[in-house]
Amino acid sequence: MLRIRFNIILMALLAVLAVGLWYSFFRTPKITGLEVAIKTSSFLDKTFQTDGSMISGFVCQMGTGICNPMVVNANRPDLSEVINGYYELAKASGDGSYRAKSDQIIDFVLNECRTNFHMCDWNISPIVGYYLDTKDKKYLDAIFSSAKKLLVLSNQDLIDQNAGNGIALLYQATGDERYKKRLSEAADEELLNWPRSQEQFEYSIRVIWSIFIPAYAGTKDQKYLAASEQFFDNFNLRENFDLNRLSLESIIKGTDALMNLSEMSDHGAVYKTQAHAVLQEALNQSWDSPENLKLNGDYGFGYATTKYNNYVKKFLYNGWLIKLFAMMADEKFNLPVK
């Protein structure tokens, strides 16, 4: 009798669990990666200026609704992921208006390169990307002096300036073996100290994104891929998604690295699943939407700075997330609802 009663109770519990799972999967509001990217572009449009220049984002005072624009750092004018965001969204959506914005920003960058060498230094990746897409030599000509500087940067500067991706693209565009050699040198030096300690996980993410993955793309040497896989196999980025512990920049770079690994690795499906989970956490914790209000519901990704009681939304991070969600255009995410 007790056994029968236990079985009945167990079956009832399983039925309740099944109903709960069904409700969670089918009734939780969903949103596609493309829809997230398009909505976030409406925030990014607020930083876009008619001449193709950008403001860096907004610093908002919590509780007041007052938001002040941020100026782009003239010494680090990194517009690369804003360009890439609009560019990727144009491909994913088929809407040429996003490509028009990407074109306008890249034209602004090329024009500014004539008087501000930092502009080319910090935007080599999208400039070379445009060359690979269009074969218009003006893009390579614009970064000639910057490209030479990459070969003499210290390994640390290559990492700090996110230059490895630019070097890999330059090698792809020109076939110049010096770029491949420089990447290998930087990557090999980092491998001497790999893996880094758990306390250095943000630095490890930077190394993977800016050195190991570009080095593997240029050389196909498995040791760079294996080092990248080893890190993410032992460090779950989603479980460590904590903006008090990890910067949003590190989280985004890690997700970008996972997306690259999803295409490079024999275990690509695992890394794509990880990237999807991290992007879901970004929606939950950082997307300021009307359904998940953080500040004003303008679909910008941001983060709070408790020290100054501010909420910051940067154009670079939003462009980057637009790119990543556009790369997962057909994937479904849970719509964060408070």
Tab-separated table of N, CA, C and O in Angstrom, residues 4-126:
chain	number	residue	atom	x	y	z
A	4	ILE	N	2.432	1.799	-3.370
A	4	ILE	CA	1.482	2.363	-4.344
A	4	ILE	C	1.305	3.852	-4.099
A	4	ILE	O	1.313	4.674	-5.022
A	5	ARG	N	1.166	4.223	-2.799
A	5	ARG	CA	0.970	5.632	-2.460
A	5	ARG	C	2.191	6.456	-2.871
A	5	ARG	O	2.077	7.565	-3.399
A	6	PHE	N	3.387	5.886	-2.639
A	6	PHE	CA	4.617	6.589	-3.024
A	6	PHE	C	4.660	6.807	-4.532
A	6	PHE	O	5.015	7.883	-5.017
A	7	ASN	N	4.288	5.778	-5.295
A	7	ASN	CA	4.307	5.892	-6.749
A	7	ASN	C	3.319	6.947	-7.233
A	7	ASN	O	3.594	7.690	-8.185
A	8	ILE	N	2.171	7.010	-6.587
A	8	ILE	CA	1.177	8.019	-6.968
A	8	ILE	C	1.711	9.424	-6.711
A	8	ILE	O	1.587	10.331	-7.540
A	9	ILE	N	2.330	9.606	-5.539
A	9	ILE	CA	2.895	10.915	-5.191
A	9	ILE	C	4.003	11.288	-6.177
A	9	ILE	O	4.090	12.428	-6.654
A	10	LEU	N	4.863	10.308	-6.510
A	10	LEU	CA	5.952	10.560	-7.440
A	10	LEU	C	5.416	10.957	-8.806
A	10	LEU	O	5.911	11.904	-9.440
A	11	MET	N	4.400	10.233	-9.278
A	11	MET	CA	3.815	10.558	-10.585
A	11	MET	C	3.198	11.952	-10.575
A	11	MET	O	3.287	12.698	-11.552
A	12	ALA	N	2.579	12.326	-9.457
A	12	ALA	CA	1.973	13.653	-9.352
A	12	ALA	C	3.043	14.741	-9.408
A	12	ALA	O	2.877	15.772	-10.070
A	13	LEU	N	4.149	14.486	-8.691
A	13	LEU	CA	5.242	15.465	-8.703
A	13	LEU	C	5.838	15.603	-10.093
A	13	LEU	O	6.156	16.714	-10.545
A	14	LEU	N	6.017	14.481	-10.780
A	14	LEU	CA	6.545	14.531	-12.146
A	14	LEU	C	5.605	15.268	-13.079
A	14	LEU	O	6.038	16.010	-13.968
A	15	ALA	N	4.304	15.086	-12.873
A	15	ALA	CA	3.326	15.787	-13.700
A	15	ALA	C	3.405	17.289	-13.475
A	15	ALA	O	3.357	18.084	-14.423
A	16	VAL	N	3.541	17.695	-12.210
A	16	VAL	CA	3.665	19.124	-11.894
A	16	VAL	C	4.928	19.694	-12.524
A	16	VAL	O	4.924	20.787	-13.097
A	17	LEU	N	6.035	18.937	-12.424
A	17	LEU	CA	7.292	19.384	-13.016
A	17	LEU	C	7.171	19.525	-14.521
A	17	LEU	O	7.638	20.500	-15.110
A	18	ALA	N	6.526	18.555	-15.162
A	18	ALA	CA	6.362	18.602	-16.617
A	18	ALA	C	5.544	19.809	-17.033
A	18	ALA	O	5.862	20.495	-18.013
A	19	VAL	N	4.474	20.083	-16.282
A	19	VAL	CA	3.645	21.260	-16.582
A	19	VAL	C	4.462	22.530	-16.421
A	19	VAL	O	4.393	23.462	-17.234
A	20	GLY	N	5.291	22.572	-15.346
A	20	GLY	CA	6.112	23.753	-15.116
A	20	GLY	C	7.106	23.988	-16.225
A	20	GLY	O	7.295	25.117	-16.682
A	21	LEU	N	7.746	22.893	-16.678
A	21	LEU	CA	8.703	23.021	-17.777
A	21	LEU	C	8.008	23.454	-19.057
A	21	LEU	O	8.517	24.277	-19.823
A	22	TRP	N	6.846	22.857	-19.314
A	22	TRP	CA	6.077	23.251	-20.509
A	22	TRP	C	5.729	24.723	-20.460
A	22	TRP	O	5.886	25.457	-21.434
A	23	TYR	N	5.269	25.175	-19.290
A	23	TYR	CA	4.865	26.576	-19.149
A	23	TYR	C	6.065	27.492	-19.346
A	23	TYR	O	5.982	28.515	-20.027
A	24	SER	N	7.204	27.070	-18.739
A	24	SER	CA	8.401	27.899	-18.835
A	24	SER	C	8.866	28.033	-20.270
A	24	SER	O	9.235	29.117	-20.722
A	25	PHE	N	8.854	26.915	-21.022
A	25	PHE	CA	9.381	26.938	-22.380
A	25	PHE	C	8.437	27.619	-23.359
A	25	PHE	O	8.839	28.431	-24.180
A	26	PHE	N	7.150	27.274	-23.254
A	26	PHE	CA	6.213	27.747	-24.267
A	26	PHE	C	5.564	29.087	-23.913
A	26	PHE	O	5.143	29.816	-24.801
A	27	ARG	N	5.468	29.417	-22.611
A	27	ARG	CA	4.772	30.631	-22.241
A	27	ARG	C	5.705	31.800	-21.927
A	27	ARG	O	5.270	32.941	-21.881
A	28	THR	N	6.998	31.516	-21.661
A	28	THR	CA	7.940	32.608	-21.444
A	28	THR	C	8.092	33.381	-22.747
A	28	THR	O	8.384	32.787	-23.788
A	29	PRO	N	7.912	34.683	-22.722
A	29	PRO	CA	8.047	35.466	-23.962
A	29	PRO	C	9.429	35.285	-24.578
A	29	PRO	O	10.439	35.267	-23.871
A	30	LYS	N	9.467	35.120	-25.892
A	30	LYS	CA	10.720	34.891	-26.601
A	30	LYS	C	11.033	36.075	-27.508
A	30	LYS	O	10.142	36.817	-27.927
A	31	ILE	N	12.318	36.208	-27.813
A	31	ILE	CA	12.762	37.238	-28.743
A	31	ILE	C	13.947	36.665	-29.499
A	31	ILE	O	14.768	35.940	-28.936
A	32	THR	N	14.030	36.934	-30.790
A	32	THR	CA	15.148	36.408	-31.575
A	32	THR	C	16.364	37.320	-31.438
A	32	THR	O	16.249	38.497	-31.073
A	33	GLY	N	17.525	36.760	-31.763
A	33	GLY	CA	18.735	37.561	-31.746
A	33	GLY	C	18.637	38.756	-32.675
A	33	GLY	O	19.109	39.854	-32.346
A	34	LEU	N	18.006	38.565	-33.846
A	34	LEU	CA	17.857	39.668	-34.785
A	34	LEU	C	16.979	40.771	-34.203
A	34	LEU	O	17.274	41.966	-34.356
A	35	GLU	N	15.912	40.387	-33.517
A	35	GLU	CA	15.034	41.393	-32.909
A	35	GLU	C	15.761	42.181	-31.828
A	35	GLU	O	15.589	43.406	-31.716
A	36	VAL	N	16.598	41.499	-31.041
A	36	VAL	CA	17.391	42.204	-30.029
A	36	VAL	C	18.324	43.200	-30.709
A	36	VAL	O	18.440	44.357	-30.289
A	37	ALA	N	19.000	42.748	-31.765
A	37	ALA	CA	19.950	43.607	-32.466
A	37	ALA	C	19.260	44.846	-33.043
A	37	ALA	O	19.774	45.965	-32.944
A	38	ILE	N	18.091	44.661	-33.637
A	38	ILE	CA	17.367	45.784	-34.249
A	38	ILE	C	16.913	46.779	-33.175
A	38	ILE	O	17.057	47.994	-33.333
A	39	LYS	N	16.379	46.256	-32.073
A	39	LYS	CA	15.933	47.146	-31.001
A	39	LYS	C	17.117	47.908	-30.398
A	39	LYS	O	17.018	49.110	-30.115
A	40	THR	N	18.245	47.215	-30.208
A	40	THR	CA	19.415	47.879	-29.634
A	40	THR	C	19.968	48.924	-30.585
A	40	THR	O	20.526	49.941	-30.151
A	41	SER	N	19.801	48.720	-31.877
A	41	SER	CA	20.281	49.714	-32.842
A	41	SER	C	19.542	51.043	-32.682
A	41	SER	O	20.083	52.099	-33.013
A	42	SER	N	18.315	50.999	-32.141
A	42	SER	CA	17.587	52.253	-31.926
A	42	SER	C	18.267	53.088	-30.841
A	42	SER	O	18.213	54.318	-30.869
A	43	PHE	N	18.915	52.410	-29.873
A	43	PHE	CA	19.732	53.155	-28.905
A	43	PHE	C	21.008	53.654	-29.572
A	43	PHE	O	21.388	54.821	-29.422
A	44	LEU	N	21.669	52.778	-30.319
A	44	LEU	CA	22.930	53.172	-30.947
A	44	LEU	C	22.741	54.356	-31.880
A	44	LEU	O	23.623	55.218	-32.006
A	45	ASP	N	21.579	54.432	-32.523
A	45	ASP	CA	21.293	55.555	-33.425
A	45	ASP	C	21.378	56.893	-32.696
A	45	ASP	O	21.680	57.919	-33.312
A	46	LYS	N	21.134	56.883	-31.388
A	46	LYS	CA	21.178	58.142	-30.626
A	46	LYS	C	22.604	58.663	-30.480
A	46	LYS	O	22.805	59.839	-30.181
A	47	THR	N	23.595	57.794	-30.681
A	47	THR	CA	24.986	58.219	-30.583
A	47	THR	C	25.563	58.578	-31.954
A	47	THR	O	26.680	59.073	-32.045
A	48	PHE	N	24.798	58.329	-33.004
A	48	PHE	CA	25.240	58.538	-34.382
A	48	PHE	C	24.996	59.990	-34.786
A	48	PHE	O	23.896	60.519	-34.611
A	49	GLN	N	26.027	60.640	-35.321
A	49	GLN	CA	25.908	62.023	-35.770
A	49	GLN	C	25.807	62.081	-37.298
A	49	GLN	O	26.261	61.166	-37.990
A	50	THR	N	25.238	63.148	-37.800
A	50	THR	CA	24.956	63.219	-39.239
A	50	THR	C	26.209	63.210	-40.101
A	50	THR	O	26.155	62.842	-41.278
A	51	ASP	N	27.368	63.603	-39.536
A	51	ASP	CA	28.601	63.617	-40.329
A	51	ASP	C	29.343	62.284	-40.256
A	51	ASP	O	30.456	62.153	-40.790
A	52	GLY	N	28.742	61.293	-39.609
A	52	GLY	CA	29.387	59.997	-39.480
A	52	GLY	C	30.186	59.840	-38.207
A	52	GLY	O	30.663	58.742	-37.901
A	53	SER	N	30.336	60.919	-37.441
A	53	SER	CA	31.019	60.823	-36.150
A	53	SER	C	30.054	60.262	-35.114
A	53	SER	O	28.870	60.055	-35.388
A	54	MET	N	30.573	60.000	-33.928
A	54	MET	CA	29.766	59.397	-32.869
A	54	MET	C	30.025	60.119	-31.560
A	54	MET	O	31.077	60.728	-31.370
A	55	ILE	N	29.041	60.063	-30.671
A	55	ILE	CA	29.338	60.339	-29.278
A	55	ILE	C	29.564	58.987	-28.610
A	55	ILE	O	29.078	57.962	-29.081
A	56	SER	N	30.324	58.974	-27.524
A	56	SER	CA	30.769	57.712	-26.946
A	56	SER	C	29.670	56.995	-26.162
A	56	SER	O	29.804	55.820	-25.850
A	57	GLY	N	28.588	57.689	-25.864
A	57	GLY	CA	27.496	57.100	-25.099
A	57	GLY	C	26.936	58.101	-24.119
A	57	GLY	O	27.060	59.323	-24.322
A	58	PHE	N	26.342	57.597	-23.031
A	58	PHE	CA	25.682	58.481	-22.071
A	58	PHE	C	26.002	58.040	-20.639
A	58	PHE	O	26.073	56.847	-20.350
A	59	VAL	N	26.192	59.040	-19.790
A	59	VAL	CA	26.288	58.802	-18.350
A	59	VAL	C	25.035	59.394	-17.733
A	59	VAL	O	24.777	60.600	-17.865
A	60	CYS	N	24.260	58.555	-17.061
A	60	CYS	CA	22.970	58.989	-16.516
A	60	CYS	C	23.002	58.936	-14.990
A	60	CYS	O	23.533	57.997	-14.402
A	61	GLN	N	22.420	59.923	-14.375
A	61	GLN	CA	22.331	59.955	-12.918
A	61	GLN	C	21.129	59.131	-12.482
A	61	GLN	O	20.004	59.405	-12.885
A	62	MET	N	21.394	58.125	-11.665
A	62	MET	CA	20.330	57.258	-11.199
A	62	MET	C	19.304	58.061	-10.398
A	62	MET	O	19.658	58.901	-9.571
A	63	GLY	N	18.040	57.813	-10.697
A	63	GLY	CA	16.971	58.448	-9.941
A	63	GLY	C	16.544	59.803	-10.456
A	63	GLY	O	15.525	60.331	-10.029
A	64	THR	N	17.327	60.384	-11.387
A	64	THR	CA	16.979	61.720	-11.894
A	64	THR	C	16.534	61.697	-13.349
A	64	THR	O	15.819	62.587	-13.793
A	65	GLY	N	17.005	60.692	-14.097
A	65	GLY	CA	16.691	60.647	-15.518
A	65	GLY	C	17.555	61.571	-16.345
A	65	GLY	O	17.371	61.683	-17.558
A	66	ILE	N	18.514	62.253	-15.724
A	66	ILE	CA	19.396	63.166	-16.444
A	66	ILE	C	20.551	62.375	-17.049
A	66	ILE	O	21.292	61.691	-16.348
A	67	CYS	N	20.693	62.475	-18.371
A	67	CYS	CA	21.756	61.762	-19.080
A	67	CYS	C	22.611	62.765	-19.847
A	67	CYS	O	22.083	63.619	-20.568
A	68	ASN	N	23.916	62.647	-19.684
A	68	ASN	CA	24.853	63.522	-20.373
A	68	ASN	C	25.684	62.723	-21.371
A	68	ASN	O	26.139	61.614	-21.060
A	69	PRO	N	25.888	63.291	-22.580
A	69	PRO	CA	26.680	62.563	-23.584
A	69	PRO	C	28.153	62.498	-23.201
A	69	PRO	O	28.677	63.394	-22.535
A	70	MET	N	28.814	61.420	-23.618
A	70	MET	CA	30.249	61.252	-23.399
A	70	MET	C	30.990	61.492	-24.712
A	70	MET	O	30.531	61.074	-25.779
A	71	VAL	N	32.131	62.145	-24.614
A	71	VAL	CA	32.941	62.459	-25.794
A	71	VAL	C	33.885	61.298	-26.077
A	71	VAL	O	34.427	60.678	-25.163
A	72	VAL	N	34.104	61.001	-27.360
A	72	VAL	CA	35.052	59.960	-27.755
A	72	VAL	C	36.461	60.399	-27.385
A	72	VAL	O	36.858	61.541	-27.631
A	73	ASN	N	37.218	59.496	-26.767
A	73	ASN	CA	38.603	59.767	-26.403
A	73	ASN	C	39.434	59.937	-27.667
A	73	ASN	O	39.569	59.003	-28.462
A	74	ALA	N	40.018	61.110	-27.864
A	74	ALA	CA	40.773	61.391	-29.091
A	74	ALA	C	42.002	60.514	-29.234
A	74	ALA	O	42.483	60.287	-30.361
A	75	ASN	N	42.522	60.008	-28.113
A	75	ASN	CA	43.707	59.144	-28.167
A	75	ASN	C	43.362	57.662	-28.302
A	75	ASN	O	44.241	56.853	-28.582
A	76	ARG	N	42.101	57.319	-28.070
A	76	ARG	CA	41.638	55.936	-28.214
A	76	ARG	C	40.274	55.935	-28.915
A	76	ARG	O	39.286	55.443	-28.357
A	77	PRO	N	40.222	56.465	-30.126
A	77	PRO	CA	38.914	56.609	-30.801
A	77	PRO	C	38.462	55.301	-31.447
A	77	PRO	O	38.438	55.154	-32.671
A	78	ASP	N	38.089	54.349	-30.608
A	78	ASP	CA	37.732	53.013	-31.081
A	78	ASP	C	36.264	52.972	-31.489
A	78	ASP	O	35.366	52.871	-30.649
A	79	LEU	N	36.027	53.049	-32.786
A	79	LEU	CA	34.676	52.941	-33.346
A	79	LEU	C	34.468	51.586	-34.019
A	79	LEU	O	33.440	51.350	-34.658
A	80	SER	N	35.444	50.694	-33.862
A	80	SER	CA	35.472	49.465	-34.655
A	80	SER	C	34.214	48.620	-34.502
A	80	SER	O	33.626	48.170	-35.495
A	81	GLU	N	33.783	48.382	-33.257
A	81	GLU	CA	32.642	47.490	-33.070
A	81	GLU	C	31.309	48.168	-33.351
A	81	GLU	O	30.298	47.489	-33.538
A	82	VAL	N	31.299	49.489	-33.380
A	82	VAL	CA	30.091	50.192	-33.841
A	82	VAL	C	29.931	49.961	-35.345
A	82	VAL	O	28.833	49.636	-35.836
A	83	ILE	N	31.043	50.118	-36.063
A	83	ILE	CA	31.022	49.845	-37.509
A	83	ILE	C	30.619	48.392	-37.757
A	83	ILE	O	29.745	48.109	-38.583
A	84	ASN	N	31.260	47.474	-37.031
A	84	ASN	CA	30.970	46.047	-37.227
A	84	ASN	C	29.528	45.709	-36.854
A	84	ASN	O	28.909	44.827	-37.465
A	85	GLY	N	28.987	46.409	-35.837
A	85	GLY	CA	27.610	46.148	-35.420
A	85	GLY	C	26.611	46.486	-36.517
A	85	GLY	O	25.755	45.663	-36.874
A	86	TYR	N	26.705	47.699	-37.055
A	86	TYR	CA	25.809	48.084	-38.150
A	86	TYR	C	26.025	47.184	-39.373
A	86	TYR	O	25.068	46.788	-40.059
A	87	TYR	N	27.294	46.858	-39.639
A	87	TYR	CA	27.641	46.050	-40.810
A	87	TYR	C	27.016	44.650	-40.706
A	87	TYR	O	26.404	44.153	-41.662
A	88	GLU	N	27.172	44.026	-39.537
A	88	GLU	CA	26.633	42.675	-39.342
A	88	GLU	C	25.109	42.691	-39.345
A	88	GLU	O	24.463	41.761	-39.855
A	89	LEU	N	24.519	43.747	-38.788
A	89	LEU	CA	23.064	43.853	-38.754
A	89	LEU	C	22.501	44.016	-40.159
A	89	LEU	O	21.431	43.477	-40.476
A	90	ALA	N	23.222	44.733	-41.019
A	90	ALA	CA	22.785	44.877	-42.411
A	90	ALA	C	22.752	43.517	-43.102
A	90	ALA	O	21.804	43.189	-43.828
A	91	LYS	N	23.770	42.694	-42.849
A	91	LYS	CA	23.807	41.357	-43.457
A	91	LYS	C	22.689	40.471	-42.927
A	91	LYS	O	22.044	39.745	-43.691
A	92	ALA	N	22.460	40.533	-41.615
A	92	ALA	CA	21.474	39.646	-41.004
A	92	ALA	C	20.048	40.039	-41.353
A	92	ALA	O	19.169	39.175	-41.479
A	93	SER	N	19.799	41.340	-41.492
A	93	SER	CA	18.428	41.822	-41.691
A	93	SER	C	18.075	42.072	-43.151
A	93	SER	O	16.897	42.097	-43.512
A	94	GLY	N	19.100	42.291	-43.977
A	94	GLY	CA	18.838	42.667	-45.359
A	94	GLY	C	18.431	44.110	-45.517
A	94	GLY	O	18.056	44.544	-46.615
A	95	ASP	N	18.506	44.884	-44.444
A	95	ASP	CA	18.121	46.290	-44.466
A	95	ASP	C	19.352	47.147	-44.774
A	95	ASP	O	20.277	47.241	-43.962
A	96	GLY	N	19.354	47.763	-45.945
A	96	GLY	CA	20.505	48.533	-46.392
A	96	GLY	C	20.771	49.795	-45.593
A	96	GLY	O	21.867	50.360	-45.676
A	97	SER	N	19.811	50.242	-44.793
A	97	SER	CA	20.020	51.471	-44.023
A	97	SER	C	21.122	51.279	-42.971
A	97	SER	O	21.839	52.231	-42.637
A	98	TYR	N	21.263	50.054	-42.476
A	98	TYR	CA	22.322	49.801	-41.500
A	98	TYR	C	23.693	49.825	-42.182
A	98	TYR	O	24.660	50.341	-41.619
A	99	ARG	N	23.774	49.286	-43.380
A	99	ARG	CA	25.038	49.342	-44.126
A	99	ARG	C	25.378	50.790	-44.468
A	99	ARG	O	26.560	51.182	-44.445
A	100	ALA	N	24.373	51.596	-44.743
A	100	ALA	CA	24.628	53.009	-45.043
A	100	ALA	C	25.269	53.710	-43.849
A	100	ALA	O	26.171	54.548	-44.011
A	101	LYS	N	24.819	53.375	-42.647
A	101	LYS	CA	25.413	53.971	-41.448
A	101	LYS	C	26.838	53.469	-41.244
A	101	LYS	O	27.746	54.243	-40.895
A	102	SER	N	27.049	52.183	-41.442
A	102	SER	CA	28.398	51.625	-41.352
A	102	SER	C	29.329	52.309	-42.348
A	102	SER	O	30.460	52.689	-42.004
A	103	ASP	N	28.847	52.489	-43.584
A	103	ASP	CA	29.654	53.163	-44.611
A	103	ASP	C	29.976	54.594	-44.216
A	103	ASP	O	31.096	55.081	-44.431
A	104	GLN	N	29.004	55.277	-43.643
A	104	GLN	CA	29.205	56.677	-43.279
A	104	GLN	C	30.247	56.811	-42.159
A	104	GLN	O	31.086	57.706	-42.178
A	105	ILE	N	30.212	55.884	-41.207
A	105	ILE	CA	31.190	55.942	-40.113
A	105	ILE	C	32.580	55.603	-40.627
A	105	ILE	O	33.562	56.260	-40.250
A	106	ILE	N	32.708	54.603	-41.504
A	106	ILE	CA	34.026	54.245	-42.014
A	106	ILE	C	34.591	55.375	-42.860
A	106	ILE	O	35.807	55.646	-42.845
A	107	ASP	N	33.735	56.086	-43.588
A	107	ASP	CA	34.203	57.242	-44.356
A	107	ASP	C	34.700	58.346	-43.426
A	107	ASP	O	35.714	59.004	-43.701
A	108	PHE	N	33.986	58.540	-42.316
A	108	PHE	CA	34.427	59.524	-41.318
A	108	PHE	C	35.787	59.122	-40.756
A	108	PHE	O	36.683	59.968	-40.600
A	109	VAL	N	35.956	57.844	-40.464
A	109	VAL	CA	37.223	57.351	-39.923
A	109	VAL	C	38.362	57.617	-40.914
A	109	VAL	O	39.429	58.120	-40.536
A	110	LEU	N	38.156	57.286	-42.182
A	110	LEU	CA	39.202	57.494	-43.188
A	110	LEU	C	39.573	58.968	-43.306
A	110	LEU	O	40.754	59.319	-43.443
A	111	ASN	N	38.588	59.835	-43.245
A	111	ASN	CA	38.851	61.265	-43.340
A	111	ASN	C	39.654	61.758	-42.134
A	111	ASN	O	40.601	62.543	-42.271
A	112	GLU	N	39.286	61.260	-40.939
A	112	GLU	CA	39.981	61.674	-39.722
A	112	GLU	C	41.396	61.114	-39.657
A	112	GLU	O	42.269	61.708	-39.012
A	113	CYS	N	41.623	59.987	-40.305
A	113	CYS	CA	42.958	59.384	-40.301
A	113	CYS	C	44.019	60.341	-40.854
A	113	CYS	O	45.198	60.230	-40.510
A	114	ARG	N	43.613	61.264	-41.702
A	114	ARG	CA	44.575	62.184	-42.322
A	114	ARG	C	45.214	63.117	-41.313
A	114	ARG	O	46.342	63.573	-41.496
A	115	THR	N	44.477	63.422	-40.240
A	115	THR	CA	44.988	64.371	-39.251
A	115	THR	C	45.153	63.774	-37.861
A	115	THR	O	45.821	64.363	-37.016
A	116	ASN	N	44.563	62.622	-37.615
A	116	ASN	CA	44.649	61.975	-36.306
A	116	ASN	C	45.043	60.524	-36.513
A	116	ASN	O	44.207	59.678	-36.823
A	117	PHE	N	46.352	60.231	-36.355
A	117	PHE	CA	46.830	58.875	-36.634
A	117	PHE	C	46.213	57.847	-35.689
A	117	PHE	O	46.137	56.665	-36.009
A	118	HIS	N	45.745	58.308	-34.505
A	118	HIS	CA	45.104	57.372	-33.571
A	118	HIS	C	43.850	56.758	-34.190
A	118	HIS	O	43.493	55.616	-33.865
A	119	MET	N	43.186	57.513	-35.060
A	119	MET	CA	41.935	57.025	-35.641
A	119	MET	C	42.167	55.754	-36.454
A	119	MET	O	41.397	54.785	-36.352
A	120	CYS	N	43.227	55.725	-37.249
A	120	CYS	CA	43.529	54.507	-38.005
A	120	CYS	C	44.072	53.414	-37.105
A	120	CYS	O	43.745	52.238	-37.275
A	121	ASP	N	44.903	53.810	-36.123
A	121	ASP	CA	45.489	52.822	-35.223
A	121	ASP	C	44.405	51.987	-34.532
A	121	ASP	O	44.549	50.774	-34.362
A	122	TRP	N	43.325	52.651	-34.099
A	122	TRP	CA	42.299	51.977	-33.303
A	122	TRP	C	41.180	51.367	-34.143
A	122	TRP	O	40.288	50.721	-33.598
A	123	ASN	N	41.224	51.581	-35.456
A	123	ASN	CA	40.134	51.063	-36.295
A	123	ASN	C	40.650	50.248	-37.477
A	123	ASN	O	39.992	50.154	-38.512
A	124	ILE	N	41.813	49.635	-37.282
A	124	ILE	CA	42.400	48.839	-38.356
A	124	ILE	C	41.481	47.689	-38.769
A	124	ILE	O	41.297	47.421	-39.963
A	125	SER	N	40.892	46.999	-37.790
A	125	SER	CA	40.097	45.806	-38.120
A	125	SER	C	38.954	46.101	-39.090
A	125	SER	O	38.837	45.434	-40.127
A	126	PRO	N	38.074	47.083	-38.806
A	126	PRO	CA	36.993	47.316	-39.771
A	126	PRO	C	37.487	47.898	-41.091
A	126	PRO	O	36.888	47.630	-42.139
